[in-house]
Tab-separated table of C-alpha atoms in Angstrom:
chain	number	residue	atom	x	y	z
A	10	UNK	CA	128.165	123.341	1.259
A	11	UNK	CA	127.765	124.908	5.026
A	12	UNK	CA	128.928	123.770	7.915
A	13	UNK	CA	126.775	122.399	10.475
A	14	UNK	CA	127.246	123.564	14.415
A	15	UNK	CA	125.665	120.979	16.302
A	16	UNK	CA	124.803	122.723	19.265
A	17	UNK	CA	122.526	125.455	17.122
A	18	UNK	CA	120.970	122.681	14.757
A	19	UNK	CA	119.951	120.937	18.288
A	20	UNK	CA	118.582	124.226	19.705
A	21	UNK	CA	115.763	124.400	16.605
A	22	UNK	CA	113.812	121.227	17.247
A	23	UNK	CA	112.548	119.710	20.463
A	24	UNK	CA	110.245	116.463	19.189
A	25	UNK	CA	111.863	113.365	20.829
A	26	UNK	CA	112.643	110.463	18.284
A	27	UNK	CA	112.245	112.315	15.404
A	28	UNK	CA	115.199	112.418	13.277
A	29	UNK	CA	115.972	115.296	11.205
A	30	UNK	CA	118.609	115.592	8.090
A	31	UNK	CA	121.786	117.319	8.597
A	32	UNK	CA	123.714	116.546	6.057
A	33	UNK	CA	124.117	113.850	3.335
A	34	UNK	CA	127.244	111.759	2.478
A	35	UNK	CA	127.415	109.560	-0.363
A	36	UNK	CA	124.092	107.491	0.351
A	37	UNK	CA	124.323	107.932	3.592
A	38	UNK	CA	122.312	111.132	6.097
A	39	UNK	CA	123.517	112.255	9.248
A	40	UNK	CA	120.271	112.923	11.529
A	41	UNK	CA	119.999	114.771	14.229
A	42	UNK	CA	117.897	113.160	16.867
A	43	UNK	CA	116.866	113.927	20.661
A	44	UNK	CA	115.802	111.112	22.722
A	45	UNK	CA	113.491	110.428	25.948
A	46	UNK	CA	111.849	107.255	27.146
A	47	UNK	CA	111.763	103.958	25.379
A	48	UNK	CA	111.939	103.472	21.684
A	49	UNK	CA	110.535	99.861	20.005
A	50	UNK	CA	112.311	97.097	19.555
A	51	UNK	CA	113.497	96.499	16.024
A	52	UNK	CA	116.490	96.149	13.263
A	53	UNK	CA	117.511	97.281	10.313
A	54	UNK	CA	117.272	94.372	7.495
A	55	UNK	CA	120.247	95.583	5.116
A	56	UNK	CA	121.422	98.471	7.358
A	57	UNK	CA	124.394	99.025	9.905
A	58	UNK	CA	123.249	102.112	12.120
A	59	UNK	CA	125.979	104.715	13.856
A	60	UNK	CA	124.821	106.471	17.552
A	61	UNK	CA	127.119	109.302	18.310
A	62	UNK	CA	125.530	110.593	21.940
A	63	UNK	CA	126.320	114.060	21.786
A	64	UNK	CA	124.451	114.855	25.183
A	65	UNK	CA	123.001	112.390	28.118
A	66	UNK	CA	123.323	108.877	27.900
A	67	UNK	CA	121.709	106.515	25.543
A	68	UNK	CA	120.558	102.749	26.801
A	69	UNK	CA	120.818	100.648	23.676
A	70	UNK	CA	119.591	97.128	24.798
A	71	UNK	CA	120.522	94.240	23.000
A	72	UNK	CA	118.746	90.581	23.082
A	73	UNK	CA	121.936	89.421	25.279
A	74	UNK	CA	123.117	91.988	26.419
A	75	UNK	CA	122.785	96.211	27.048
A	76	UNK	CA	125.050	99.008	25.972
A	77	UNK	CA	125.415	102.680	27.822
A	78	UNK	CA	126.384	105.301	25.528
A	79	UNK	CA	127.595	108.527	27.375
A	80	UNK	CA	128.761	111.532	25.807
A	81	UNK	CA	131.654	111.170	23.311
A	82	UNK	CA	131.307	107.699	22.634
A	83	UNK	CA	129.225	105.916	19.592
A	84	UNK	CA	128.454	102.388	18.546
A	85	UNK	CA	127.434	100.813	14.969
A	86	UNK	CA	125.234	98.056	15.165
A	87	UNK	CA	125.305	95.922	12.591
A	88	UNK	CA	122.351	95.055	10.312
A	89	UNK	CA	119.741	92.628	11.422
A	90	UNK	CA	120.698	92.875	15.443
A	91	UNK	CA	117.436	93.812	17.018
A	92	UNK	CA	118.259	96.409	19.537
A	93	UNK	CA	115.981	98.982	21.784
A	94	UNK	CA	116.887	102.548	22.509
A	95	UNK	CA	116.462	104.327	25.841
A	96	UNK	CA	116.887	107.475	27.258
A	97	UNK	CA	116.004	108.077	30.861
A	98	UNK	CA	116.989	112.124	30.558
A	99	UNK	CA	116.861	113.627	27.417
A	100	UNK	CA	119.780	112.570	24.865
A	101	UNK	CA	120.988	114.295	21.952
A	102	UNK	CA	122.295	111.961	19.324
A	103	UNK	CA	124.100	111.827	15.953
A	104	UNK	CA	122.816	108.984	13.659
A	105	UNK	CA	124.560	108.292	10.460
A	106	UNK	CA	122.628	105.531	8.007
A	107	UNK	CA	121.921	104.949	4.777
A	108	UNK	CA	118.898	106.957	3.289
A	109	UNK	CA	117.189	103.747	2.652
A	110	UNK	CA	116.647	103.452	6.571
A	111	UNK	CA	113.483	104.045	8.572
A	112	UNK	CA	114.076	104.821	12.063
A	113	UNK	CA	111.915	101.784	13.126
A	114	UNK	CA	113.339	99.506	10.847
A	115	UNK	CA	111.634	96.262	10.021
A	116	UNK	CA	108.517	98.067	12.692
A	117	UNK	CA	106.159	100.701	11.495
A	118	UNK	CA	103.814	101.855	13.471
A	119	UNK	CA	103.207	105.520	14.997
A	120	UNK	CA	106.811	106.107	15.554
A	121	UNK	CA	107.567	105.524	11.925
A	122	UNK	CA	108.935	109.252	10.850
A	123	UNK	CA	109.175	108.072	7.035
A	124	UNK	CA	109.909	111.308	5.589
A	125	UNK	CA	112.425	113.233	7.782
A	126	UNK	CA	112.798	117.130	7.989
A	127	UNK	CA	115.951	118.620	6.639
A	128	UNK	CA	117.255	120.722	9.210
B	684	UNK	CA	130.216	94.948	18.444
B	685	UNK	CA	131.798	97.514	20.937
B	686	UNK	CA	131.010	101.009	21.846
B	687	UNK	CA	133.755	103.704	20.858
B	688	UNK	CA	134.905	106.196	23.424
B	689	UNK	CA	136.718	108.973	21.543
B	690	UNK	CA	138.830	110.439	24.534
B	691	UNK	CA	140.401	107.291	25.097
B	692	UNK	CA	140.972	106.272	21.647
B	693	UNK	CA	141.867	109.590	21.067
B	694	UNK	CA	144.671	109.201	23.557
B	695	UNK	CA	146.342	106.019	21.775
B	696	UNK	CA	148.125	107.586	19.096
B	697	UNK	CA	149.526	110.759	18.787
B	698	UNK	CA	150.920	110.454	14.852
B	699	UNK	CA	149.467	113.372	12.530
B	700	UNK	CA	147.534	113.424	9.257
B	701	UNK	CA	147.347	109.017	9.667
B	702	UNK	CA	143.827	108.465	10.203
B	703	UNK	CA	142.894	105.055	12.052
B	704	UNK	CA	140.033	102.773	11.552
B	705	UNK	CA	137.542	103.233	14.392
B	706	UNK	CA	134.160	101.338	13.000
B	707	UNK	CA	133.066	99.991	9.823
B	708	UNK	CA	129.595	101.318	8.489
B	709	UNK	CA	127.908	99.716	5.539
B	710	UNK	CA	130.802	100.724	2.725
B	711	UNK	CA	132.275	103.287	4.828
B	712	UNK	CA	134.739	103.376	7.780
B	713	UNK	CA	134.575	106.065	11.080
B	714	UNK	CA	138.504	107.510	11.150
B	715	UNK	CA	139.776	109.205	13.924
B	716	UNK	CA	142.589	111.166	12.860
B	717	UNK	CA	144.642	113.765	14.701
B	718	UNK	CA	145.895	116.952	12.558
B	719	UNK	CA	148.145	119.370	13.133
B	720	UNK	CA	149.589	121.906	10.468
B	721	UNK	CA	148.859	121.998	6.546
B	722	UNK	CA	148.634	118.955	4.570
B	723	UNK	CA	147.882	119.099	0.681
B	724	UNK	CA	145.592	120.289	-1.778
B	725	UNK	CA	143.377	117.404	-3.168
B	726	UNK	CA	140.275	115.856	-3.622
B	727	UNK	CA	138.133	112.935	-3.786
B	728	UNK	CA	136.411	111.734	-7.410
B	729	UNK	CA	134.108	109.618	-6.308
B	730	UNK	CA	133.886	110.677	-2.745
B	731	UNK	CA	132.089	112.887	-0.068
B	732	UNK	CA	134.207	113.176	2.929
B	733	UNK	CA	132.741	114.326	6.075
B	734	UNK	CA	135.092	116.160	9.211
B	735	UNK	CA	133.549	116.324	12.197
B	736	UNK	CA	135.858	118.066	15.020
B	737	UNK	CA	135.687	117.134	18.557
B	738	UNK	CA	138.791	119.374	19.691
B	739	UNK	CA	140.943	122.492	18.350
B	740	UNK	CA	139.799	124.038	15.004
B	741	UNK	CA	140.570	122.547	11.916
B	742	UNK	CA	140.485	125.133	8.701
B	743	UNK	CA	139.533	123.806	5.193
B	744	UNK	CA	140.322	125.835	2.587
B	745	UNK	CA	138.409	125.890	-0.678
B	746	UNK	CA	139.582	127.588	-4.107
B	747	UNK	CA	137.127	130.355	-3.357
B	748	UNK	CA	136.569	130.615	0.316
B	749	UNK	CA	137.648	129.608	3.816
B	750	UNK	CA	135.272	127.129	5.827
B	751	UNK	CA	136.491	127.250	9.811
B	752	UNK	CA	135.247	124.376	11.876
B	753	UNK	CA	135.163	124.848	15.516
B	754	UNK	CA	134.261	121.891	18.478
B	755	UNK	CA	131.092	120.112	17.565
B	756	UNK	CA	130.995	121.414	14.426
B	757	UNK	CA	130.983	119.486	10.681
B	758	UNK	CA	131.405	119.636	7.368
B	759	UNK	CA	130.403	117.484	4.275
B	760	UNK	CA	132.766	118.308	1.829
B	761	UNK	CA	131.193	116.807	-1.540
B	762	UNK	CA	133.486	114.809	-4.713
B	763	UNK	CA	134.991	116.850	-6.671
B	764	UNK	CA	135.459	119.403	-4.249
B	765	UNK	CA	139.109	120.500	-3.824
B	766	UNK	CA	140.506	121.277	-0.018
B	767	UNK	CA	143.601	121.582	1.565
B	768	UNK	CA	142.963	121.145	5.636
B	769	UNK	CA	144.666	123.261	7.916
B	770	UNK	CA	145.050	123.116	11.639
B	771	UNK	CA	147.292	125.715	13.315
B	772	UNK	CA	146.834	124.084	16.528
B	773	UNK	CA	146.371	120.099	17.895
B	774	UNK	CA	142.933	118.873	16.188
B	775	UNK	CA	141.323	116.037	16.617
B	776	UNK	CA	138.570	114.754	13.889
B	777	UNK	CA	136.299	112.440	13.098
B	778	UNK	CA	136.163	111.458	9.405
B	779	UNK	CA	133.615	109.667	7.679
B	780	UNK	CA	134.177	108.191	4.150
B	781	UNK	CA	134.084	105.173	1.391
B	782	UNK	CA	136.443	102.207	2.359
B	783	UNK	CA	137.704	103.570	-1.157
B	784	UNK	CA	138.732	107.096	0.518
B	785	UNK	CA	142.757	107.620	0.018
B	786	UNK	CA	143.638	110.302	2.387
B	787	UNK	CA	145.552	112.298	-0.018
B	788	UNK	CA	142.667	111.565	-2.961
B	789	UNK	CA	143.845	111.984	-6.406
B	790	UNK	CA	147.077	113.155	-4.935
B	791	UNK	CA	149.881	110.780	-3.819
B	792	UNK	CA	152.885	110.940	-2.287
B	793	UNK	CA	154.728	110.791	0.827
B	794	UNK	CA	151.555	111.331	3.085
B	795	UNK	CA	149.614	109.262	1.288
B	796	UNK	CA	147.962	106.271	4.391
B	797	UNK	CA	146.920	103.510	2.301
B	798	UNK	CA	146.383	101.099	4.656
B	799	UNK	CA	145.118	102.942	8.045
B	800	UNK	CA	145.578	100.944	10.971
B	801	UNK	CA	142.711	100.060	13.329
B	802	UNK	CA	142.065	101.325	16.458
């Protein structure tokens, strides 16, 4: 059991929407994730999903309606909303979900990271 | 489904060692809880418990070592695992556990929350 310093773990990685494992908590993982651009639309069939922005700003649109993330704040959405994540600077983001969840939920394609690093 | 901004939620209540309800995740709830001084030896049987702190320090002690988490840094502390928190100073933290999670764990007694409020 070690604690984790955000800031460091952030420093050793710079690929953009590629989670890695920080820790694990029950049958949940925390990831670690930097964002830029536009993600794909998608949801999580049997999943909620936690965004903690750490550092930028985070765009998560919905179908009705959009939600801006700045530093310090986090939202869960709930299993089976479709949402779309975008970050027009970088953003450096906490994620906390079940193991069972793919980072493009109910979408694979070349974004699917299906095995993440442990970081 | 609303986003969570920790300063200002932070800034609501300013009871220690009564965590509140900030977001529901699958089984689990997102506390925010604000510490100050030492609260009790215990743990969790079925449990992991993760402290994330966003201000002050917050100390956990272990039965064989000292773990000291600064700003932005976290801990996973697994079941089983006894701790007694300790924060000599204001601290505010982010807790992540089972709906099931007493505060106190196998411990009860006056400081015991077993209904947290929401926040």
């Amino acid at each position: 059991m070690e604690k984790v310093n955000l800031t460091e773990k952030f420093s050793k990685f710079s690929d953009y929407w590629s989670p890695k494992i920080a820790g694990e908590i029950n049958d949940s993982y925390v990831k670690l994730v930097k964002l830029k651009g536009e993600f794909v639309w998608h949801h999580h069939e049997q999943e909620d999903e936690l965004f903690l922005v750490v550092k930028g700003k985070l765009l998560i649109k919905l179908r009705d309606r959009d939600i801006l993330l700045e530093e310090g704040e986090f939202v869960i959405i709930p299993r089976g909303v479709e949402h779309l994540p975008i970050a027009e600077e970088e953003a450096h983001v906490i994620l906390l979900e079940p193991k069972s969840t793919l980072n493009t939920g109910n979408t694979q394609n070349e974004r699917t990271v299906a095995n993440p690093d442990r970081i």
